[in-house]
């Protein structure tokens, strides 16, 4: 005899005396626990299907211990962006042992009562209406004169507009930015963009060293030396 039951958001095929690892339950170790969302029961040649659950059916179990699963490594990388993130994860689990499968007559646990949220007072409602009606203050505009960022080797019109939207509007702003941060800002722009030399180029442009910049750009290929 076996049953298909939903436990902590996952479906399991269980039998009596079987040990199962499920997502962490709130029940303490050594306590009894029951699951009434039984989808199917097979008893010899008799198969009972639920719609979706079988009315009155229940799977009873005992919590043995709480533990954590094996470590899973999550690694993210973006090619040619200098972006690498490595994280580890261990899923919180509960080990249970199936003690019995009841086909009918079990009482379902009562659903939790939803607590009604307290209505806000009239003063709070009025203040919310005034705040909603009042126009939001406009964001302060940049007073500094914008530079033509397209003069940097490797920066096109689309990249220039993306940098301006991110607050990098002058050569001085670009000179202060790190290549990794620039790559992250323009990650949505298609193409292979090498930002290693952009801050150094912008520094020369900000200082008015155009001859030196032009000589260096003649040796560059898309911003890469």
mmCIF file of C-alpha atoms in Angstrom:
data_model
loop_
_atom_site.group_PDB
_atom_site.id
_atom_site.type_symbol
_atom_site.label_atom_id
_atom_site.label_comp_id
_atom_site.label_asym_id
_atom_site.label_seq_id
_atom_site.Cartn_x
_atom_site.Cartn_y
_atom_site.Cartn_z
ATOM 1 C CA UNK A 1 0.000 0.000 0.000
ATOM 2 C CA UNK A 2 1.360 3.410 -0.937
ATOM 3 C CA UNK A 3 0.120 6.963 -1.269
ATOM 4 C CA UNK A 4 1.004 10.092 -3.225
ATOM 5 C CA UNK A 5 0.946 12.973 -0.753
ATOM 6 C CA UNK A 6 1.933 16.625 -0.853
ATOM 7 C CA UNK A 7 4.339 17.635 1.914
ATOM 8 C CA UNK A 8 5.794 21.130 2.245
ATOM 9 C CA UNK A 9 5.093 21.982 -1.377
ATOM 10 C CA UNK A 10 6.434 18.748 -2.917
ATOM 11 C CA UNK A 11 4.743 15.461 -3.826
ATOM 12 C CA UNK A 12 6.099 12.165 -2.488
ATOM 13 C CA UNK A 13 5.279 8.496 -3.011
ATOM 14 C CA UNK A 14 5.307 7.073 0.515
ATOM 15 C CA UNK A 15 4.757 3.732 2.244
ATOM 16 C CA UNK A 16 4.532 2.709 5.895
ATOM 17 C CA UNK A 17 7.891 2.777 7.776
ATOM 18 C CA UNK A 18 9.515 4.721 4.913
ATOM 19 C CA UNK A 19 11.902 7.557 5.780
ATOM 20 C CA UNK A 20 11.515 10.734 3.747
ATOM 21 C CA UNK A 21 13.502 13.979 3.604
ATOM 22 C CA UNK A 22 11.215 16.977 3.097
ATOM 23 C CA UNK A 23 11.588 20.741 3.250
ATOM 24 C CA UNK A 24 11.969 22.029 6.807
ATOM 25 C CA UNK A 25 8.822 21.593 8.920
ATOM 26 C CA UNK A 26 7.928 23.716 11.942
ATOM 27 C CA UNK A 27 7.104 20.615 14.035
ATOM 28 C CA UNK A 28 9.591 19.785 16.800
ATOM 29 C CA UNK A 29 11.712 16.624 16.725
ATOM 30 C CA UNK A 30 9.919 13.594 18.146
ATOM 31 C CA UNK A 31 6.449 15.056 17.551
ATOM 32 C CA UNK A 32 3.704 13.546 15.415
ATOM 33 C CA UNK A 33 2.595 15.242 12.204
ATOM 34 C CA UNK A 34 -0.120 14.451 9.669
ATOM 35 C CA UNK A 35 -0.701 15.406 6.033
ATOM 36 C CA UNK A 36 -4.212 15.419 4.574
ATOM 37 C CA UNK A 37 -3.443 16.522 1.020
ATOM 38 C CA UNK A 38 -3.389 12.925 -0.262
ATOM 39 C CA UNK A 39 -3.672 12.764 -4.055
ATOM 40 C CA UNK A 40 -3.663 8.994 -4.650
ATOM 41 C CA UNK A 41 -3.834 5.771 -2.648
ATOM 42 C CA UNK A 42 -3.018 2.314 -3.979
ATOM 43 C CA UNK A 43 -4.162 -0.629 -1.886
ATOM 44 C CA UNK A 44 -3.536 -3.853 -3.774
ATOM 45 C CA UNK A 45 -5.690 -3.723 -6.884
ATOM 46 C CA UNK A 46 -7.733 -0.761 -5.607
ATOM 47 C CA UNK A 47 -6.581 2.688 -6.687
ATOM 48 C CA UNK A 48 -8.295 5.795 -5.346
ATOM 49 C CA UNK A 49 -7.747 9.140 -7.040
ATOM 50 C CA UNK A 50 -8.486 12.506 -5.494
ATOM 51 C CA UNK A 51 -10.027 15.540 -7.145
ATOM 52 C CA UNK A 52 -7.480 16.853 -6.386
ATOM 53 C CA UNK A 53 -7.244 15.420 -2.826
ATOM 54 C CA UNK A 54 -9.000 12.345 -1.391
ATOM 55 C CA UNK A 55 -11.629 13.361 1.129
ATOM 56 C CA UNK A 56 -10.868 11.866 4.561
ATOM 57 C CA UNK A 57 -7.480 10.389 3.586
ATOM 58 C CA UNK A 58 -4.431 11.166 5.676
ATOM 59 C CA UNK A 59 -0.766 10.246 6.013
ATOM 60 C CA UNK A 60 0.617 10.256 9.558
ATOM 61 C CA UNK A 61 4.322 10.564 10.323
ATOM 62 C CA UNK A 62 6.835 11.299 13.055
ATOM 63 C CA UNK A 63 9.560 13.951 12.883
ATOM 64 C CA UNK A 64 12.952 12.321 13.447
ATOM 65 C CA UNK A 65 15.337 15.257 13.100
ATOM 66 C CA UNK A 66 16.030 18.564 11.416
ATOM 67 C CA UNK A 67 19.137 18.846 9.272
ATOM 68 C CA UNK A 68 20.697 20.539 6.258
ATOM 69 C CA UNK A 69 21.312 19.002 2.836
ATOM 70 C CA UNK A 70 24.564 18.834 0.900
ATOM 71 C CA UNK A 71 26.134 22.100 -0.158
ATOM 72 C CA UNK A 72 25.271 23.292 -3.659
ATOM 73 C CA UNK A 73 27.616 25.746 -5.376
ATOM 74 C CA UNK A 74 25.941 28.526 -7.382
ATOM 75 C CA UNK A 75 28.377 30.259 -9.742
ATOM 76 C CA UNK A 76 27.462 33.143 -12.035
ATOM 77 C CA UNK A 77 29.730 34.607 -14.699
ATOM 78 C CA UNK A 78 29.346 37.137 -17.490
ATOM 79 C CA UNK A 79 31.811 36.731 -20.348
ATOM 80 C CA UNK A 80 34.193 39.620 -20.947
ATOM 81 C CA UNK A 81 32.488 41.653 -18.190
ATOM 82 C CA UNK A 82 34.753 40.808 -15.273
ATOM 83 C CA UNK A 83 31.670 39.628 -13.357
ATOM 84 C CA UNK A 84 31.952 36.525 -11.190
ATOM 85 C CA UNK A 85 29.847 35.596 -8.153
ATOM 86 C CA UNK A 86 30.178 32.348 -6.196
ATOM 87 C CA UNK A 87 27.711 31.358 -3.465
ATOM 88 C CA UNK A 88 27.012 28.191 -1.515
ATOM 89 C CA UNK A 89 23.598 26.938 -0.400
ATOM 90 C CA UNK A 90 22.482 24.177 1.962
ATOM 91 C CA UNK A 91 18.750 23.412 1.957
ATOM 92 C CA UNK A 92 17.058 23.107 5.357
ATOM 93 C CA UNK A 93 15.426 19.653 5.568
ATOM 94 C CA UNK A 94 13.409 17.516 7.970
ATOM 95 C CA UNK A 95 13.656 13.724 8.163
ATOM 96 C CA UNK A 96 10.323 12.014 8.876
ATOM 97 C CA UNK A 97 9.191 8.400 9.082
ATOM 98 C CA UNK A 98 5.778 7.385 7.720
ATOM 99 C CA UNK A 99 3.738 5.681 10.445
ATOM 100 C CA UNK A 100 0.457 5.062 8.661
ATOM 101 C CA UNK A 101 -1.837 5.777 5.712
ATOM 102 C CA UNK A 102 -5.526 6.330 6.437
ATOM 103 C CA UNK A 103 -7.898 5.998 3.494
ATOM 104 C CA UNK A 104 -10.998 7.557 5.102
ATOM 105 C CA UNK A 105 -12.418 8.981 8.310
ATOM 106 C CA UNK A 106 -9.538 11.335 9.070
ATOM 107 C CA UNK A 107 -10.363 14.871 10.106
ATOM 108 C CA UNK A 108 -8.787 17.608 8.090
ATOM 109 C CA UNK A 109 -6.963 20.330 9.939
ATOM 110 C CA UNK A 110 -8.961 23.508 10.218
ATOM 111 C CA UNK A 111 -7.785 26.282 7.914
ATOM 112 C CA UNK A 112 -6.181 29.268 9.545
ATOM 113 C CA UNK A 113 -8.456 32.230 10.065
ATOM 114 C CA UNK A 114 -7.482 35.299 8.137
ATOM 115 C CA UNK A 115 -7.112 38.322 10.343
ATOM 116 C CA UNK A 116 -8.588 41.465 8.945
ATOM 117 C CA UNK A 117 -6.298 44.418 8.736
ATOM 118 C CA UNK A 118 -7.374 47.372 10.831
ATOM 119 C CA UNK A 119 -8.864 50.171 8.789
ATOM 120 C CA UNK A 120 -6.772 53.346 8.867
ATOM 121 C CA UNK A 121 -8.247 56.263 10.717
ATOM 122 C CA UNK A 122 -9.919 59.113 8.850
ATOM 123 C CA UNK A 123 -6.954 61.418 9.508
ATOM 124 C CA UNK A 124 -4.516 58.914 8.011
ATOM 125 C CA UNK A 125 -6.756 58.429 4.968
ATOM 126 C CA UNK A 126 -6.994 62.185 4.434
ATOM 127 C CA UNK A 127 -3.219 62.580 4.711
ATOM 128 C CA UNK A 128 -2.711 59.765 2.200
ATOM 129 C CA UNK A 129 -5.079 61.475 -0.260
ATOM 130 C CA UNK A 130 -3.243 64.803 0.098
ATOM 131 C CA UNK A 131 0.126 63.093 -0.388
ATOM 132 C CA UNK A 132 -1.173 61.258 -3.454
ATOM 133 C CA UNK A 133 -2.621 64.425 -4.953
ATOM 134 C CA UNK A 134 0.506 66.518 -4.387
ATOM 135 C CA UNK A 135 2.938 66.334 -7.327
ATOM 136 C CA UNK A 136 6.312 64.850 -6.615
ATOM 137 C CA UNK A 137 9.276 67.181 -6.611
ATOM 138 C CA UNK A 138 11.310 66.975 -9.777
ATOM 139 C CA UNK A 139 14.723 65.372 -9.491
ATOM 140 C CA UNK A 140 17.548 67.930 -9.393
ATOM 141 C CA UNK A 141 19.198 68.414 -12.756
ATOM 142 C CA UNK A 142 22.916 68.283 -13.275
ATOM 143 C CA UNK A 143 24.311 71.790 -13.446
ATOM 144 C CA UNK A 144 27.629 70.787 -14.993
ATOM 145 C CA UNK A 145 28.023 70.914 -18.760
ATOM 146 C CA UNK A 146 27.871 67.511 -20.402
ATOM 147 C CA UNK A 147 30.864 66.317 -22.422
ATOM 148 C CA UNK A 148 30.817 64.375 -25.676
ATOM 149 C CA UNK A 149 31.654 60.940 -24.304
ATOM 150 C CA UNK A 150 31.779 59.543 -27.858
ATOM 151 C CA UNK A 151 35.282 61.030 -28.130
ATOM 152 C CA UNK A 152 36.467 58.119 -25.988
ATOM 153 C CA UNK A 153 37.664 55.226 -28.157
ATOM 154 C CA UNK A 154 35.108 52.398 -27.865
ATOM 155 C CA UNK A 155 32.170 54.583 -26.758
ATOM 156 C CA UNK A 156 29.303 54.809 -29.271
ATOM 157 C CA UNK A 157 26.037 56.773 -29.172
ATOM 158 C CA UNK A 158 24.114 54.018 -27.359
ATOM 159 C CA UNK A 159 26.811 53.572 -24.712
ATOM 160 C CA UNK A 160 27.125 57.336 -24.269
ATOM 161 C CA UNK A 161 23.390 57.726 -23.616
ATOM 162 C CA UNK A 162 23.459 54.757 -21.208
ATOM 163 C CA UNK A 163 26.320 56.331 -19.241
ATOM 164 C CA UNK A 164 24.497 59.673 -19.076
ATOM 165 C CA UNK A 165 21.378 57.942 -17.723
ATOM 166 C CA UNK A 166 23.574 56.407 -15.010
ATOM 167 C CA UNK A 167 24.901 59.855 -14.003
ATOM 168 C CA UNK A 168 28.224 59.759 -15.900
ATOM 169 C CA UNK A 169 27.922 62.914 -18.031
ATOM 170 C CA UNK A 170 31.427 64.386 -18.105
ATOM 171 C CA UNK A 171 34.941 63.161 -18.816
ATOM 172 C CA UNK A 172 35.739 63.746 -15.139
ATOM 173 C CA UNK A 173 32.871 61.451 -14.101
ATOM 174 C CA UNK A 174 34.085 58.720 -16.452
ATOM 175 C CA UNK A 175 37.681 59.118 -15.233
ATOM 176 C CA UNK A 176 36.562 58.409 -11.646
ATOM 177 C CA UNK A 177 34.608 55.260 -12.563
ATOM 178 C CA UNK A 178 36.146 51.781 -12.381
ATOM 179 C CA UNK A 179 36.156 49.609 -15.538
ATOM 180 C CA UNK A 180 34.155 46.901 -13.732
ATOM 181 C CA UNK A 181 31.464 49.403 -12.746
ATOM 182 C CA UNK A 182 31.291 50.756 -16.298
ATOM 183 C CA UNK A 183 30.907 47.230 -17.682
ATOM 184 C CA UNK A 184 28.029 46.615 -15.284
ATOM 185 C CA UNK A 185 26.291 49.848 -16.341
ATOM 186 C CA UNK A 186 26.483 49.057 -20.075
ATOM 187 C CA UNK A 187 25.810 45.323 -19.712
ATOM 188 C CA UNK A 188 22.492 45.770 -21.525
ATOM 189 C CA UNK A 189 24.145 47.196 -24.646
ATOM 190 C CA UNK A 190 24.878 44.550 -27.263
ATOM 191 C CA UNK A 191 28.444 44.002 -28.365
ATOM 192 C CA UNK A 192 31.885 43.232 -26.967
ATOM 193 C CA UNK A 193 32.885 46.335 -25.010
ATOM 194 C CA UNK A 194 36.314 46.523 -23.362
ATOM 195 C CA UNK A 195 36.298 49.312 -20.767
ATOM 196 C CA UNK A 196 39.823 48.900 -19.383
ATOM 197 C CA UNK A 197 41.202 52.125 -20.897
ATOM 198 C CA UNK A 198 38.089 54.321 -20.749
ATOM 199 C CA UNK A 199 38.840 56.005 -17.376
ATOM 200 C CA UNK A 200 42.418 56.770 -18.449
ATOM 201 C CA UNK A 201 41.239 58.170 -21.794
ATOM 202 C CA UNK A 202 38.625 60.280 -20.015
ATOM 203 C CA UNK A 203 41.262 61.654 -17.656
ATOM 204 C CA UNK A 204 43.348 62.885 -20.585
ATOM 205 C CA UNK A 205 40.232 64.425 -22.167
ATOM 206 C CA UNK A 206 39.240 66.098 -18.897
ATOM 207 C CA UNK A 207 42.734 67.648 -18.655
ATOM 208 C CA UNK A 208 42.608 68.845 -22.267
ATOM 209 C CA UNK A 209 45.469 66.621 -23.423
ATOM 210 C CA UNK A 210 43.879 65.946 -26.815
ATOM 211 C CA UNK A 211 47.139 65.410 -28.761
ATOM 212 C CA UNK A 212 48.299 62.789 -26.290
ATOM 213 C CA UNK A 213 44.840 61.182 -26.326
ATOM 214 C CA UNK A 214 44.713 61.119 -30.140
ATOM 215 C CA UNK A 215 48.147 59.487 -30.328
ATOM 216 C CA UNK A 216 47.077 56.818 -27.830
ATOM 217 C CA UNK A 217 43.740 56.189 -29.545
ATOM 218 C CA UNK A 218 45.530 55.486 -32.828
ATOM 219 C CA UNK A 219 47.065 52.478 -31.064
ATOM 220 C CA UNK A 220 43.787 51.260 -29.549
ATOM 221 C CA UNK A 221 41.230 48.855 -30.984
ATOM 222 C CA UNK A 222 37.766 49.445 -29.533
ATOM 223 C CA UNK A 223 39.198 50.687 -26.240
ATOM 224 C CA UNK A 224 41.670 47.806 -25.840
ATOM 225 C CA UNK A 225 45.400 48.300 -26.059
#
